[in-house]
mmCIF file of C-alpha atoms in Angstrom:
data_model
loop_
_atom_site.group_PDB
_atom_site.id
_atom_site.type_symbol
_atom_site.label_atom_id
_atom_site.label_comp_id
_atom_site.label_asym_id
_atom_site.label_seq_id
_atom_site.Cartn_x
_atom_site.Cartn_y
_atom_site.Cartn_z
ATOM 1 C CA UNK A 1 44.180 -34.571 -8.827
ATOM 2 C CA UNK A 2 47.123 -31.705 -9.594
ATOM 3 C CA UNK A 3 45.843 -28.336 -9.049
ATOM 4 C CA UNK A 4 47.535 -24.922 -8.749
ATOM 5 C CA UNK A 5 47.883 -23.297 -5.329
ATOM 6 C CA UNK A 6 45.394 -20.036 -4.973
ATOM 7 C CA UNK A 7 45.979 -17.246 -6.757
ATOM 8 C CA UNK A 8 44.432 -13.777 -7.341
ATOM 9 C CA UNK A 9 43.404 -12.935 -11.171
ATOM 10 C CA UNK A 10 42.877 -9.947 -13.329
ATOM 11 C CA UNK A 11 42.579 -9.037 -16.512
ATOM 12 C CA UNK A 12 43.744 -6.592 -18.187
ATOM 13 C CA UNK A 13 42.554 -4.080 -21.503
ATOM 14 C CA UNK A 14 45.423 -2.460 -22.425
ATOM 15 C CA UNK A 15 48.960 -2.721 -22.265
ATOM 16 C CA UNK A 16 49.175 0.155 -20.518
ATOM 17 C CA UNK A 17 47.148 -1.450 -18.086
ATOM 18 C CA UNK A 18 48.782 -4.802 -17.484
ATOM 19 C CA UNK A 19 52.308 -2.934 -16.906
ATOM 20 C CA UNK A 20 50.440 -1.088 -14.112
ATOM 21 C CA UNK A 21 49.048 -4.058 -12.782
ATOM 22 C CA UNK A 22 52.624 -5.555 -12.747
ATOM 23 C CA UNK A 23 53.814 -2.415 -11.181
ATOM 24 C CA UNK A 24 51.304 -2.735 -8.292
ATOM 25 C CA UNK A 25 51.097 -6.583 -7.998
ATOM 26 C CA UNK A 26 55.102 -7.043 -7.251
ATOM 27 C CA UNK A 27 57.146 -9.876 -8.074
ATOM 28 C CA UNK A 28 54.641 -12.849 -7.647
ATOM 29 C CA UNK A 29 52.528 -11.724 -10.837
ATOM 30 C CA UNK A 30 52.599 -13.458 -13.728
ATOM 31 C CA UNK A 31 50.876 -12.765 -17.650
ATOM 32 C CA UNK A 32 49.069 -15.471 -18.828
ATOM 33 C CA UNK A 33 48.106 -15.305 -22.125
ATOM 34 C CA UNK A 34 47.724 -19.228 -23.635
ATOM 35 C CA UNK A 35 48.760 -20.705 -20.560
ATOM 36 C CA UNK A 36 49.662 -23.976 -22.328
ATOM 37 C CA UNK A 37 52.972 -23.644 -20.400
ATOM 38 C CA UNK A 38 52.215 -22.009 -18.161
ATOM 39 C CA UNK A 39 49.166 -23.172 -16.161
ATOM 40 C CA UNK A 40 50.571 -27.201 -16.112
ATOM 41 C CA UNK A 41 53.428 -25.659 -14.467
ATOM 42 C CA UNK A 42 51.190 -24.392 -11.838
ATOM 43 C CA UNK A 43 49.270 -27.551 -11.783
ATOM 44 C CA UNK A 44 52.684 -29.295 -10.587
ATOM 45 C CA UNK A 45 53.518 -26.799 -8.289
ATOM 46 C CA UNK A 46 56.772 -25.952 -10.567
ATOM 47 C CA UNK A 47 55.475 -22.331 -11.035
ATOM 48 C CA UNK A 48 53.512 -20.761 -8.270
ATOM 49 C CA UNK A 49 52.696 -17.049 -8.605
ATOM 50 C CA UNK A 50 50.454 -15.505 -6.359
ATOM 51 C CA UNK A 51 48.537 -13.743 -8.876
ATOM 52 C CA UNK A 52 47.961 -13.739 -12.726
ATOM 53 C CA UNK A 53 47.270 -10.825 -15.233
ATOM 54 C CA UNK A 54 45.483 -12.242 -18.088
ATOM 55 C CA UNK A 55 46.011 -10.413 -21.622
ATOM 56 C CA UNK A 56 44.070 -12.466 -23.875
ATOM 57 C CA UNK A 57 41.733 -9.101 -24.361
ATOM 58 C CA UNK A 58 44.924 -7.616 -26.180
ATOM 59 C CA UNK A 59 44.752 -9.614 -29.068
ATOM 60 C CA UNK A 60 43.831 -6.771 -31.029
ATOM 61 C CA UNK A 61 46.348 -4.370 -30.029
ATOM 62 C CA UNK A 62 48.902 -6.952 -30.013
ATOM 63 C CA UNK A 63 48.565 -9.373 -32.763
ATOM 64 C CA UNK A 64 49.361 -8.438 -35.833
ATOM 65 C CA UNK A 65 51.727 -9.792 -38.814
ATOM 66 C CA UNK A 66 53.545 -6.591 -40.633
ATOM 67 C CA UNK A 67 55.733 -7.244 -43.127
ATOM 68 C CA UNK A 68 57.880 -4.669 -44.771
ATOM 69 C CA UNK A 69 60.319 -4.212 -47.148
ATOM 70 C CA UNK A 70 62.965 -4.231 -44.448
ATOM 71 C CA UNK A 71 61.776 -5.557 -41.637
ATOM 72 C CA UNK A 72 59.033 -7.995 -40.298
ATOM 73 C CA UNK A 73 56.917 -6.678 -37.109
ATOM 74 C CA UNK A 74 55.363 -9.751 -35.197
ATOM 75 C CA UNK A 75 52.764 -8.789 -32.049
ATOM 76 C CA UNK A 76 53.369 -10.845 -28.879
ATOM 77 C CA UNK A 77 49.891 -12.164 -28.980
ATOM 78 C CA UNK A 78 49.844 -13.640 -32.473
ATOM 79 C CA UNK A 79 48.875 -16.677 -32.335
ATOM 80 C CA UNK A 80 50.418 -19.852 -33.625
ATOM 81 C CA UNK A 81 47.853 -20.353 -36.036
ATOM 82 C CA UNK A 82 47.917 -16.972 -37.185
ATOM 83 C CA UNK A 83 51.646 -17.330 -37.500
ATOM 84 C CA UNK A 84 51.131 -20.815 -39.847
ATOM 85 C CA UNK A 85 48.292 -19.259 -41.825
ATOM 86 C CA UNK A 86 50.253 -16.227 -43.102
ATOM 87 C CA UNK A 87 50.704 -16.627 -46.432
ATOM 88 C CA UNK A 88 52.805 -12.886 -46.549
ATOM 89 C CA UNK A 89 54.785 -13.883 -43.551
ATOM 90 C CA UNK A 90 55.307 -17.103 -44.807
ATOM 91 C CA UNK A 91 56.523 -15.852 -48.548
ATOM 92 C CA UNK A 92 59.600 -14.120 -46.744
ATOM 93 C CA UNK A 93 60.568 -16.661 -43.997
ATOM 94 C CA UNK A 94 59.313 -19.959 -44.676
ATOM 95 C CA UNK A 95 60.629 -20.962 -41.637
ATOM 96 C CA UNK A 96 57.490 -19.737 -39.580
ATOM 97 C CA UNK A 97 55.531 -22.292 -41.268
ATOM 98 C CA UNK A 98 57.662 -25.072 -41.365
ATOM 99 C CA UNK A 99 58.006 -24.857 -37.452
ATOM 100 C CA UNK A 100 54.711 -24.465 -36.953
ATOM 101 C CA UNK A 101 53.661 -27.150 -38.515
ATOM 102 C CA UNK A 102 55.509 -29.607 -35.577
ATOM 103 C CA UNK A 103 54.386 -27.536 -32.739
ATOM 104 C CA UNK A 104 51.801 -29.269 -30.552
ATOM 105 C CA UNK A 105 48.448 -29.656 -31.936
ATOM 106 C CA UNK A 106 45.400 -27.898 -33.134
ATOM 107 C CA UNK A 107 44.275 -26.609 -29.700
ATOM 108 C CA UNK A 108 47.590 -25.336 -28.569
ATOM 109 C CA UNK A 109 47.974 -23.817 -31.787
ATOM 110 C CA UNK A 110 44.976 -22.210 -31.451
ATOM 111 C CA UNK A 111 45.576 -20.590 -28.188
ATOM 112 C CA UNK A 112 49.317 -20.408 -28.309
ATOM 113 C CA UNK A 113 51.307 -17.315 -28.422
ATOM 114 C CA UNK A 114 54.677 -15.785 -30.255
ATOM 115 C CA UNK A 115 55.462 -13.861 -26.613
ATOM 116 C CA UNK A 116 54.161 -16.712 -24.859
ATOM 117 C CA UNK A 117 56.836 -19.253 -26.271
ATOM 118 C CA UNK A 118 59.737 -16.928 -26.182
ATOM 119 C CA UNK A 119 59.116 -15.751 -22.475
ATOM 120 C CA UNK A 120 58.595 -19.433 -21.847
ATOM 121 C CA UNK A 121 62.048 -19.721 -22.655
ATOM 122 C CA UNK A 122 62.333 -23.495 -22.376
ATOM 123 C CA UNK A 123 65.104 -25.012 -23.965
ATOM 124 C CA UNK A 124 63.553 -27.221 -26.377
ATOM 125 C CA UNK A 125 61.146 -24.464 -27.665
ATOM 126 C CA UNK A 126 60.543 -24.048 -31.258
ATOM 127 C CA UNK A 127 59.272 -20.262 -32.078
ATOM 128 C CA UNK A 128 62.866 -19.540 -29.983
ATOM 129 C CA UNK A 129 65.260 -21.454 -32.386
ATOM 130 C CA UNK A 130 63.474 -20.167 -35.341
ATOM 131 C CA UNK A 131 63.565 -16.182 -33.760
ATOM 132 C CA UNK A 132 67.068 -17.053 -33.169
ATOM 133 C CA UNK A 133 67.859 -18.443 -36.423
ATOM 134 C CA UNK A 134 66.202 -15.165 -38.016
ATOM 135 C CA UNK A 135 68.443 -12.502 -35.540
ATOM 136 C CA UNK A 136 65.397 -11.598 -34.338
ATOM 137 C CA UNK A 137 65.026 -8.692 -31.839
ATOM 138 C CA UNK A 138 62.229 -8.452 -28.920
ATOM 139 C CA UNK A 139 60.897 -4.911 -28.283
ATOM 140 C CA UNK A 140 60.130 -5.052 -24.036
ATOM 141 C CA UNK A 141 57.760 -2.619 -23.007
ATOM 142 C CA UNK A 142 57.677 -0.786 -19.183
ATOM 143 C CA UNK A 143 56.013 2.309 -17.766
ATOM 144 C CA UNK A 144 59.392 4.371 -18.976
ATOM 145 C CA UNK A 145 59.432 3.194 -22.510
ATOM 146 C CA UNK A 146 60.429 0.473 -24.647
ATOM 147 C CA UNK A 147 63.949 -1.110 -25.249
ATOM 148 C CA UNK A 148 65.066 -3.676 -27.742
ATOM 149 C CA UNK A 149 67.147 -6.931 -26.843
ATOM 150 C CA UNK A 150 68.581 -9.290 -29.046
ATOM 151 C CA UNK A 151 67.948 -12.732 -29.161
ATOM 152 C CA UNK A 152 71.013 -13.875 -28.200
ATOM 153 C CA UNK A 153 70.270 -11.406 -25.042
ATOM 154 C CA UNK A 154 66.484 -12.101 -24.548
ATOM 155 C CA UNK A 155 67.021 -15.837 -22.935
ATOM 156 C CA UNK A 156 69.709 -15.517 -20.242
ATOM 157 C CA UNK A 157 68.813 -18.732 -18.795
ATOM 158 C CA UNK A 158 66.376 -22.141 -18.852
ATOM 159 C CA UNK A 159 63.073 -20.507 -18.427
ATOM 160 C CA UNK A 160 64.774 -16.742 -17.861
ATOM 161 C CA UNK A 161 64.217 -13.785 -19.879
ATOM 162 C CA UNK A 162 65.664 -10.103 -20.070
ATOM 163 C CA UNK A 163 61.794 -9.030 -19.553
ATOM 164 C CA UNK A 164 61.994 -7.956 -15.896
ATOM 165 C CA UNK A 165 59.564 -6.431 -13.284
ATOM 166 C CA UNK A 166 56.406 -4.749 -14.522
ATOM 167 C CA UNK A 167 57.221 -5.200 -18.032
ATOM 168 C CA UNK A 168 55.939 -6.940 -21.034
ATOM 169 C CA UNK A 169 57.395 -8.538 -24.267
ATOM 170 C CA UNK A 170 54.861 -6.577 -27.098
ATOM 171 C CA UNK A 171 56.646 -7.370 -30.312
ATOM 172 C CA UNK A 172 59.394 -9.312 -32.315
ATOM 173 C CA UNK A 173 61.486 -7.355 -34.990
ATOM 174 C CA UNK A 174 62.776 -9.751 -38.125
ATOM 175 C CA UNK A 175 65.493 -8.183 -40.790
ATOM 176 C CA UNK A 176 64.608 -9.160 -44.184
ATOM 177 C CA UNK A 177 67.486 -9.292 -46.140
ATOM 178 C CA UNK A 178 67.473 -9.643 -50.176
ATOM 179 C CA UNK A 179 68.254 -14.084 -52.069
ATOM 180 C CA UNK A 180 67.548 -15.249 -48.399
ATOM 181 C CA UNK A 181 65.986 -18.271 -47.950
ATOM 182 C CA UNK A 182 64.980 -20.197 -44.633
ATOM 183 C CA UNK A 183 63.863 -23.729 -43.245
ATOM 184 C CA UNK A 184 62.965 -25.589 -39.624
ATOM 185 C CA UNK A 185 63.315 -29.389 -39.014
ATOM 186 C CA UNK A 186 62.861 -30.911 -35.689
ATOM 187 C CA UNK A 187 62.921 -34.329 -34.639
ATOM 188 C CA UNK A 188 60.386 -35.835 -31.863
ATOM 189 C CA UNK A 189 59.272 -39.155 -30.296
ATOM 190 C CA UNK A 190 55.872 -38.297 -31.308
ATOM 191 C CA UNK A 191 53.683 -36.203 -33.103
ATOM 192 C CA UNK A 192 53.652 -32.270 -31.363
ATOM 193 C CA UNK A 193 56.065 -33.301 -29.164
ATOM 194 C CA UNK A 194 58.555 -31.246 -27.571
ATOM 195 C CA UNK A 195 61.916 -31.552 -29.848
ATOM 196 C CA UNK A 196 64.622 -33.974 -29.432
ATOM 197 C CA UNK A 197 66.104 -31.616 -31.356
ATOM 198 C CA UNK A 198 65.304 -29.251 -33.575
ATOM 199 C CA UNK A 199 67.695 -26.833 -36.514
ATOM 200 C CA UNK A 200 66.550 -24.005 -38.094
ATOM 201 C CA UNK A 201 68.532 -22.241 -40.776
ATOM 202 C CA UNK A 202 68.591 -19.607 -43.251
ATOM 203 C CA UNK A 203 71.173 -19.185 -45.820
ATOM 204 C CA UNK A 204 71.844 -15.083 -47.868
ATOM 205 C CA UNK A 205 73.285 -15.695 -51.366
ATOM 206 C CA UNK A 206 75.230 -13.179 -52.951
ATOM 207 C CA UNK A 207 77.318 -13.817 -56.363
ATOM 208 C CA UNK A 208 76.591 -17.459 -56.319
ATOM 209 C CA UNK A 209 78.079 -17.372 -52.501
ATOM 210 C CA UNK A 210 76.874 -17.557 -49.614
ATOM 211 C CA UNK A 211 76.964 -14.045 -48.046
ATOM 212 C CA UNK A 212 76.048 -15.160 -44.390
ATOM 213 C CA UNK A 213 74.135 -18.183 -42.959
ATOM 214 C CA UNK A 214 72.442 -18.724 -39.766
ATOM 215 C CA UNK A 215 71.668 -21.936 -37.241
ATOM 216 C CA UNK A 216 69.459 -21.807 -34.524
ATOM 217 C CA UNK A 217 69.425 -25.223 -32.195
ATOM 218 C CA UNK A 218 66.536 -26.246 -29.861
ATOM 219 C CA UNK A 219 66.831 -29.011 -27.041
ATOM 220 C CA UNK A 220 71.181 -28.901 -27.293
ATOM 221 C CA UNK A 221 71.596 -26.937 -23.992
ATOM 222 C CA UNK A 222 70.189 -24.538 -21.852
ATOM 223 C CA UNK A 223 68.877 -22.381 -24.080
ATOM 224 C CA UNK A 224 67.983 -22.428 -27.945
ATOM 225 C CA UNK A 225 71.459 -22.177 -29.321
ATOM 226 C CA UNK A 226 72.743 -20.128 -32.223
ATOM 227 C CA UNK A 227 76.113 -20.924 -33.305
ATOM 228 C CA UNK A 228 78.614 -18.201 -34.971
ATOM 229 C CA UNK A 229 80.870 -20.032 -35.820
ATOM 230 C CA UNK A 230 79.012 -21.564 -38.407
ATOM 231 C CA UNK A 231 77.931 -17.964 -40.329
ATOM 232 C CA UNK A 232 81.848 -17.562 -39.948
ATOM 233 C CA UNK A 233 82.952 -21.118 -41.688
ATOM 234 C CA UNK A 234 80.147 -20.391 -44.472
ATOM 235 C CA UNK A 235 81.012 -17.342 -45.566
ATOM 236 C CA UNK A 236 82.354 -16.792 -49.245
ATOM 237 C CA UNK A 237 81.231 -20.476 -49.949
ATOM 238 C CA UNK A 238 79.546 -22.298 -52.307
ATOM 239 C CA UNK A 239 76.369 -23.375 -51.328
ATOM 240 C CA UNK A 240 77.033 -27.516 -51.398
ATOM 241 C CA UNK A 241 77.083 -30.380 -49.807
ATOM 242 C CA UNK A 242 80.969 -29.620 -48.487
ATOM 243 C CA UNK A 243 79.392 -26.842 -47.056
ATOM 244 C CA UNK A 244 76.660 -28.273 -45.372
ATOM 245 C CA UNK A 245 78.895 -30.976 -44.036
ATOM 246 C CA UNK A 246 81.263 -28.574 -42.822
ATOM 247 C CA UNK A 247 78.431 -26.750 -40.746
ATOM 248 C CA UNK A 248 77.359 -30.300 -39.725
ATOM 249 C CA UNK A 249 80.306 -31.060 -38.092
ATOM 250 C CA UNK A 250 80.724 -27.713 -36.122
ATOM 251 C CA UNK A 251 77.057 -28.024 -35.197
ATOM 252 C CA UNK A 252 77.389 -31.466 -33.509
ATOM 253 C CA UNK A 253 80.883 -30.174 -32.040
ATOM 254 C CA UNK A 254 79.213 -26.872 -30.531
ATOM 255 C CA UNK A 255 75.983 -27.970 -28.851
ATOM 256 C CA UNK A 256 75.995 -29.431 -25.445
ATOM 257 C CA UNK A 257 73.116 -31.629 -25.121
ATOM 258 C CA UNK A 258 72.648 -34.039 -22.048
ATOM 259 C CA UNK A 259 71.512 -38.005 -22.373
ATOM 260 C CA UNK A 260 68.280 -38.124 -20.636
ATOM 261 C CA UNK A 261 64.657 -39.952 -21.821
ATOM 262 C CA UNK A 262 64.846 -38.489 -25.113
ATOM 263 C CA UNK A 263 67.903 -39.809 -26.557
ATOM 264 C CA UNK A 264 71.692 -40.026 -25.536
ATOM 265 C CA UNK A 265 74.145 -36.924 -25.837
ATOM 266 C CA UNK A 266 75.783 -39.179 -29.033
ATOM 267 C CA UNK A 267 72.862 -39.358 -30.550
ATOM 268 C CA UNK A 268 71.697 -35.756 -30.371
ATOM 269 C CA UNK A 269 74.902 -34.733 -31.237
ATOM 270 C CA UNK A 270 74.076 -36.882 -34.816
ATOM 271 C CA UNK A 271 70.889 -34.883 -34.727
ATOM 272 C CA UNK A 272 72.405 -31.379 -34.796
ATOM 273 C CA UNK A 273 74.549 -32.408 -37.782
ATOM 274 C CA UNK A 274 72.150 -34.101 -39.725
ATOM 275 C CA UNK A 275 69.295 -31.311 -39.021
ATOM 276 C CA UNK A 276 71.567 -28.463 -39.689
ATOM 277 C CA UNK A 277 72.722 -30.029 -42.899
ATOM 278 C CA UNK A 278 69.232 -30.578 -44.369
ATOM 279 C CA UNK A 279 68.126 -27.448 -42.955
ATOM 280 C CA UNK A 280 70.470 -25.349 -44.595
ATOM 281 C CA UNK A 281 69.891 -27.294 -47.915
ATOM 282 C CA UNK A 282 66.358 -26.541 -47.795
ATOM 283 C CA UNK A 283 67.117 -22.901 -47.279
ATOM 284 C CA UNK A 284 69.326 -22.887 -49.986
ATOM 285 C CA UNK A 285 66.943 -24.354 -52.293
ATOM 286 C CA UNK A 286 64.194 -21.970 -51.495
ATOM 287 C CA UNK A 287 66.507 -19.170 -52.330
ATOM 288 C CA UNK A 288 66.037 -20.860 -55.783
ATOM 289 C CA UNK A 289 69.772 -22.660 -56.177
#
């Protein structure tokens, strides 16, 4: 039977509260708030912190959909099927539901957390390609005040994040952005299954152009992979099948995905381009083209 070494629990009723608690407890404390990825890590002995801070009792300070008319405010501890049952959030960024559709199942959706699966920051993780697809930014909260990172700077490594010592990931900042449209497609051995890989896109039309264009990868390389050089390549196009080839192609040449039990490196490689070129149809479509 796999079970986690000891550990020393608390929970906490405030943000306020768990930074302290992070303060105090050092570098061996960790936040659990689903634990879905966290605790069978601890059951194999791959994560073992001496001591958890449990923030499920901030679900009502920090769970919360707000959308505006220029920006999207998501809190940490929204849940994934708070996420997938938006109907506002989901009106804007269609994306959101279309991923969370192929996360997991019912229980981990249930459970799950926004902050929990970008501070997870596994490779092959869905909310992250989707935040990344959407230039989202993540607002990190310590005793000295709040700063705002990127995602392109939040995951600085498999299963690293900026978040550092005694602080907390408390919200996720989305620009909206007028004739956008979004869409997620992932590909998995089974049902709820991590991704063999996964695209998310959103396409910006301007003029019967595309304006910009975004593609966030999951399960290509060590982190969930956006790729420049595709919003560069699509710019001042039309929005057609040339164009979705031509992001195909730069996709597939731009990831770096390694052959292991999922699939060969060819084969993902096909992935990315096919994904990224039905993705960013789908996005185009929804922006009503």
């Amino acid at each position: 039977m796999q079970v986690p070494a000891p550990i020393e629990y608390a929970r906490a009723s405030s943000v306020d509260e768990a930074i302290t608690l992070l303060e105090r407890l050092g570098d061996e404390a960790r936040i659990v708030a689903g634990g879905h990825s966290l605790l069978p890590m601890m059951k194999l002995r791959l994560a073992n912190p001496e001591y958890l801070v449990d923030i499920n009792d901030l679900h009502d300070e920090l769970a919360y959909v707000e959308v505006g008319a220029h920006e999207v405010r998501i809190g940490a501890m929204t849940r994934h099927r708070e996420l997938l049952e938006s109907d506002e959030l989901n009106a804007v960024f269609p994306i959101f539901r279309d991923a969370e559709r192929v996360i997991a199942d019912v229980p981990v959706r249930n459970r799950g957390t926004l902050g929990g699966a970008l501070c997870q920051a596994d490779p092959s993780e869905d909310l992250s390609s989707v935040c990344t697809t959407l230039d989202a930014r993540c607002v990190i909260r310590s005793s000295s005040g709040e700063r705002v990172v990127s995602m392109d700077d939040f995951h600085i490594g498999p299963y690293q994040t900026a978040v550092g010592r005694a602080e907390m990931l408390t919200e996720v900042r989305i620009p909206v952005r007028p004739n956008g449209g979004s869409a997620y497609a992932k590909v998995d051995r089974r049902a709820g299954d991590w991704a063999v890989v996964a695209a998310g896109a959103a396409v910006w039309v301007d003029g019967g152009v595309i304006a910009d264009a975004r593609v966030g990868l999951a399960a290509v390389g060590p982190n969930t992979t956006g790729i420049p050089e595709i919003s560069r390549a699509l710019q001042g196009q039309r929005p057609d099948e040339d164009a979705w080839a031509a992001a195909g192609r730069i996709a597939a040449e731009s990831c770096r995905p390694v052959s292991d039990g999922r699939g060969t490196a060819d084969y993902k490689r096909h992935l990315a381009d096919e994904l990224t070129r039905r993705t960013l149809r789908t996005a185009a479509e929804r922006v009503g083209l």
